[in-house]
Coordinates of C-alpha atoms in Angstrom, one line a residue:
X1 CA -10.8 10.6 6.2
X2 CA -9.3 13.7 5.9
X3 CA -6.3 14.0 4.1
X4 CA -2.5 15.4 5.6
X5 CA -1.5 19.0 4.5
X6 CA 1.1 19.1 1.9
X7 CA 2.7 21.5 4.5
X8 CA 4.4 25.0 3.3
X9 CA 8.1 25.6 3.0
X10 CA 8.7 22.3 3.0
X11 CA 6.7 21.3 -0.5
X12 CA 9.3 19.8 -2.6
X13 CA 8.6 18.9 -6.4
X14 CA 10.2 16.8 -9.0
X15 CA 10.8 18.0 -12.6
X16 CA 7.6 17.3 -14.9
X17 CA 10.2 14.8 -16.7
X18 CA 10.9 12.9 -13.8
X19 CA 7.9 10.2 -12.5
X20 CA 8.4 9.4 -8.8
X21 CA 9.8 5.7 -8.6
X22 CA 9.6 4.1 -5.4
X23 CA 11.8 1.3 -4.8
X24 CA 10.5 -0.6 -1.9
X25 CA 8.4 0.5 0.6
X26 CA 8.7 -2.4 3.5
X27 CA 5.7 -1.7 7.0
X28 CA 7.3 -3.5 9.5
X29 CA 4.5 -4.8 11.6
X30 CA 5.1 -4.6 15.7
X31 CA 5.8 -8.4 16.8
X32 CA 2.8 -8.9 19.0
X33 CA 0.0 -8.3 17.0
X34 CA -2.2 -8.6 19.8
X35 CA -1.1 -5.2 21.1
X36 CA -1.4 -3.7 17.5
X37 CA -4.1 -0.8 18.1
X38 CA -4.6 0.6 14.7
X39 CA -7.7 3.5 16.2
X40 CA -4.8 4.7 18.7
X41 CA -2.8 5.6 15.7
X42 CA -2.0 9.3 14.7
X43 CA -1.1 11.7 12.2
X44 CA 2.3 12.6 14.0
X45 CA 5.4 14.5 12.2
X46 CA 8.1 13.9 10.3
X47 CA 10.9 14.2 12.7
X48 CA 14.2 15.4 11.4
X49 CA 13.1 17.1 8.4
X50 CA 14.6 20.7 7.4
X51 CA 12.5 21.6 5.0
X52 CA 15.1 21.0 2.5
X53 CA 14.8 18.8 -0.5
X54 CA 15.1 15.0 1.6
X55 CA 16.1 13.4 -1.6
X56 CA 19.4 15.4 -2.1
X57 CA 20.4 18.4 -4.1
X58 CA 20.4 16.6 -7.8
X59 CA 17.0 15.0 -7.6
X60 CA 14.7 16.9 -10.4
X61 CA 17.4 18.1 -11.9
X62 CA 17.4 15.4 -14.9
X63 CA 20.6 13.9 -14.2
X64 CA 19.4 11.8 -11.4
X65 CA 17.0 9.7 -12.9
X66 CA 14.2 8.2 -11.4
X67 CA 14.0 8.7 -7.5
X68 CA 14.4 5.1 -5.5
X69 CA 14.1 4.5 -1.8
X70 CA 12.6 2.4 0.9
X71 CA 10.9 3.5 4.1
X72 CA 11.0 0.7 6.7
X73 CA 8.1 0.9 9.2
X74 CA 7.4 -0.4 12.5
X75 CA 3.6 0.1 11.7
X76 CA 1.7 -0.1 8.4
X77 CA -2.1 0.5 7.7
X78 CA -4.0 1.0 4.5
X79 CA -6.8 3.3 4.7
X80 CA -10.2 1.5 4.2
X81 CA -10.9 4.1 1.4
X82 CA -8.1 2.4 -0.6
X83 CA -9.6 1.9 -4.0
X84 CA -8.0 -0.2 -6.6
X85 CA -8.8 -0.3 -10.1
X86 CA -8.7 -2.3 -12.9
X87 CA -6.1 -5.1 -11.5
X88 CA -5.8 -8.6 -11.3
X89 CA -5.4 -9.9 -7.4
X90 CA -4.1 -13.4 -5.9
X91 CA -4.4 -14.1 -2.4
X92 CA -2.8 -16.8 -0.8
X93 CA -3.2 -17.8 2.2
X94 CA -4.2 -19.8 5.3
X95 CA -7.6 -19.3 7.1
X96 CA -9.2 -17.5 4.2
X97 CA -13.0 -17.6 5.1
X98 CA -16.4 -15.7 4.0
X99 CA -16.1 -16.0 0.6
X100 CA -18.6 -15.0 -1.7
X101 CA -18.4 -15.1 -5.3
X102 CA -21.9 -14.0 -6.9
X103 CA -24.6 -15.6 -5.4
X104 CA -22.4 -18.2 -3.7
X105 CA -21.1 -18.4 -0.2
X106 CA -17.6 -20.9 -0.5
X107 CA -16.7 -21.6 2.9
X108 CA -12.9 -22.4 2.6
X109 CA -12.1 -21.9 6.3
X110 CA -8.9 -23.3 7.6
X111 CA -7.8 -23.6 4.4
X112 CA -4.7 -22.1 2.1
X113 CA -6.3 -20.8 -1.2
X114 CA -5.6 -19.1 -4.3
X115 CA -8.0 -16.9 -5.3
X116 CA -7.6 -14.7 -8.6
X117 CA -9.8 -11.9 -9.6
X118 CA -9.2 -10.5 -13.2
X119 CA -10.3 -6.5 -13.9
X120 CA -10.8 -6.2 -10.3
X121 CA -12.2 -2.9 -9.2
X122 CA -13.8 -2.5 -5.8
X123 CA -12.6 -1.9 -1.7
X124 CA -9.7 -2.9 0.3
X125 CA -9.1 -3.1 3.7
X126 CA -6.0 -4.3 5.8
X127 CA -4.5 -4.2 9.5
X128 CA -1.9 -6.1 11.0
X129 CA -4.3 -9.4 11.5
X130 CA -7.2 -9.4 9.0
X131 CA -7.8 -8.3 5.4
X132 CA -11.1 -7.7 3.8
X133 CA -12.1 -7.3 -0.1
X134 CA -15.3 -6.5 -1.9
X135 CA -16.1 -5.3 -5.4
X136 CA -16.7 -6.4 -9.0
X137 CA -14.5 -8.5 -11.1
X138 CA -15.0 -9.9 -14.5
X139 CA -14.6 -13.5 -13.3
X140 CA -12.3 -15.3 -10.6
X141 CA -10.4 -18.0 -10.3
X142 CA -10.7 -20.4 -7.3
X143 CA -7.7 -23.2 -6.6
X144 CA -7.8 -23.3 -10.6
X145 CA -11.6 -23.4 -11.5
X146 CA -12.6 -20.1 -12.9
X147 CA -15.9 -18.8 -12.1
X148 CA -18.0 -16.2 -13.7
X149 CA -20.7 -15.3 -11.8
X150 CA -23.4 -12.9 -14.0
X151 CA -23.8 -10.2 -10.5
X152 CA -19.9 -10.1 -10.8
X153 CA -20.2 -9.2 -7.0
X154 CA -17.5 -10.9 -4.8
X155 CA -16.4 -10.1 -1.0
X156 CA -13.7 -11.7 1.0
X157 CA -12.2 -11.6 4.4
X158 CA -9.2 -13.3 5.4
X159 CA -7.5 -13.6 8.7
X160 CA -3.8 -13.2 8.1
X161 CA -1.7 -14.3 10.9
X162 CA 0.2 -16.1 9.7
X163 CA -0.7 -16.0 6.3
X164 CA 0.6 -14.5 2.8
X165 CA -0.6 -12.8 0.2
X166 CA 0.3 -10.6 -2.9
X167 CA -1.6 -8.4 -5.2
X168 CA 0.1 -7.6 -8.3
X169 CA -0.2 -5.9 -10.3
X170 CA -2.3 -3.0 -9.0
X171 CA -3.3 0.2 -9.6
X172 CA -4.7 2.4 -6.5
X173 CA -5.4 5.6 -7.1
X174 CA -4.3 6.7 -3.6
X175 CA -2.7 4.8 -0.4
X176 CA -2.9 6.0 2.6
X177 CA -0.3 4.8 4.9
X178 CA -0.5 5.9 9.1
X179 CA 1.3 5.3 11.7
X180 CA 4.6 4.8 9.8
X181 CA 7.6 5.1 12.2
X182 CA 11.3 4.6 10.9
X183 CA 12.9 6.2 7.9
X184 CA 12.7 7.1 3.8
X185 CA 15.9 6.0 2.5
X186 CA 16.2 7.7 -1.4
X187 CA 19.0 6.2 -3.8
X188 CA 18.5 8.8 -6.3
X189 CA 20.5 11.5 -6.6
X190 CA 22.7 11.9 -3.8
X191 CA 21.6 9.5 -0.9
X192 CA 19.6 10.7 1.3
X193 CA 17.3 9.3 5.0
X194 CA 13.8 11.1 6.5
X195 CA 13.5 10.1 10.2
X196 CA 9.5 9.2 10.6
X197 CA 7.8 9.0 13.5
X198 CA 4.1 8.1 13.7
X199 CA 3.3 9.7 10.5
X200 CA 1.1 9.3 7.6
X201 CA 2.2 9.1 4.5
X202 CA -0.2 8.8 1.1
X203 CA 1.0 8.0 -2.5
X204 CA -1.6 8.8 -5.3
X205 CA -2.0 6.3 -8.4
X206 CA 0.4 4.2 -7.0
X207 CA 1.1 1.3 -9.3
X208 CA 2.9 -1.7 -8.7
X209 CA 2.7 -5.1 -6.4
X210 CA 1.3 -5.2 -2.5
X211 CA 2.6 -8.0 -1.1
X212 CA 2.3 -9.3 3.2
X213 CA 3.9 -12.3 4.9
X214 CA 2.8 -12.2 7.9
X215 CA 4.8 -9.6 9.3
X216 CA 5.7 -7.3 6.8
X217 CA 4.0 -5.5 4.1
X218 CA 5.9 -4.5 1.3
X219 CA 4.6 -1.9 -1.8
X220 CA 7.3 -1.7 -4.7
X221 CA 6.3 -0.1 -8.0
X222 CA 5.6 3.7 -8.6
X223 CA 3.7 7.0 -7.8
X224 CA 2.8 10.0 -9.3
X225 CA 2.6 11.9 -5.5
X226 CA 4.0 11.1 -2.7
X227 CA 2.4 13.3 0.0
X228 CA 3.6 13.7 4.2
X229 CA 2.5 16.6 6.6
X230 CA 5.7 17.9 5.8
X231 CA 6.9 17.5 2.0
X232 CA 5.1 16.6 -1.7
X233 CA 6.7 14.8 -4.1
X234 CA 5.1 14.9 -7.6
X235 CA 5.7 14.7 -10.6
X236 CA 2.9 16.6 -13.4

C-alpha cells in the first residue's frame, strides 16, 4: 500500500525536544456494520486545513509541552501491513474461533476467551466486524494455562461484533488509519480542531494501547510521526 504524501506547504514539524503525544485517538465505527465497505474507502483530504500549523502558534516552541488531542472518527481501519513488535496482546472476546497455537488447532467458537501472547511480533488485521492475528510469540496464555509451543507459530481470527478486545501495550512501527472522517482536536499549545473527511492518516512507531468494543476503536499512547496528505508531525 502506498503511502499518503507528506504534502508541501503544509508540512509542519515539532521541535527535536518535543515527542508527539497523542492523547486519544477514538474511530467511531458507522452503526450498521453491515453497510461498512472498507475496499470503497479512499484517500480523501483534509478539509479545512490552511496550511498553517493545526496545533496552534506555541506548539514546538518548548513551552507547550507535549502535543495532546483526539480525532473522533466515523470510520476506522488498520492497514493489514500493520506490524507490531515485541508486545504482549490480550484479546477478549466473544466468538473467538480458528485458533492455532503451534501445532494445535483450539476450537473455542462461541466462546469469550482470554488469550495472552508475551514478545509478540507478527501481522494484524482489523475492520469494523472481524480481526485476524498471526505471528510468533514466546509462549501464550489461554483462559490461564500458558502454553509454549517449540514452532512458536500462532494465528487467530476473531469475529468482533459484539465483542471487546485490548492490546496493550504495543509497539507498531506504523498505523495506517483510512477513511477517517471527523476532527483532530490538539490540547497542547493553544487549542486547536482539523476538520477530516475520508482521509488517511498514519502514525509511525506508535506506542501505546489499541483497544475496541464493539463500536469504537480507541489508540492512546504516542508517536514519533504523525503523517496526512496534508501536514507531518514529527519529532527527530
Amino acid at each position: 500500500m502506498a503511502h499518503p504524501p507528506s504534502g508541501g506547504g503544509g508540512k509542519s514539524n515539532l521541535s527535536s525536544s518535543t515527542k508527539v503525544a497523542l492523547g486519544i485517538i477514538v474511530i467511531v465505527g458507522i452503526a450498521a456494520f453491515a453497510f461498512y465497505d472498507p475496499a470503497g474507502l479512499s484517500l480523501g483530504v483534509f478539509e479545512g486545513f490552511d496550511g498553517k500549523n493545526i496545533f496552534g502558534d506555541r506548539v514546538g516552541d518548548g513551552e507547550s509541552g507535549p502535543v495532546n488531542f483526539t480525532m473522533t472518527s466515523s470510520v476506522g481501519l488498520l492497514d493489514d501491513s500493520t506490524v507490531l513488535l515485541d508486545s504482549d496482546i490480550v484479546l477478549q472476546g466473544k466468538h473467538v474461533k480458528d485458533t492455532v497455537i503451534g501445532d494445535s488447532l483450539i476450537d473455542v467458537s462461541g466462546e469469550s476467551m482470554r488469550i495472552v501472547f508475551n514478545e509478540f511480533n507478527g501481522k494484524l488485521e482489523i475492520d469494523s466486524v472481524n480481526l485476524s492475528v498471526e505471528g510468533t510469540a514466546a509462549s501464550a496464555e489461554v483462559q490461564g494455562t500458558k502454553l509454549r509451543p517449540k514452532s512458536k507459530k500462532f494465528s487467530i481470527s476473531a469475529e468482533l461484533e459484539p465483542s471487546a478486545y485490548s492490546i496493550d501495550p504495543v509497539t507498531i512501527s506504523r498505523v495506517r488509519l483510512s477513511g477517517v472522517t471527523g476532527s483532530i482536536d490538539s490540547e497542547g499549545g493553544e487549542s486547536s480542531s482539523t476538520k477530516l473527511a475520508n482521509s488517511t492518516v498514519e502514525l509511525t512507531d506508535f506506542h501505546g494501547s489499541i483497544s475496541f468494543d464493539g463500536k469504537n476503536y480507541v489508540l492512546k499512547g504516542s508517536a514519533k510521526e504523525i503523517q496526512g496528505k496534508s501536514f507531518t508531525l514529527k519529532s527527530s
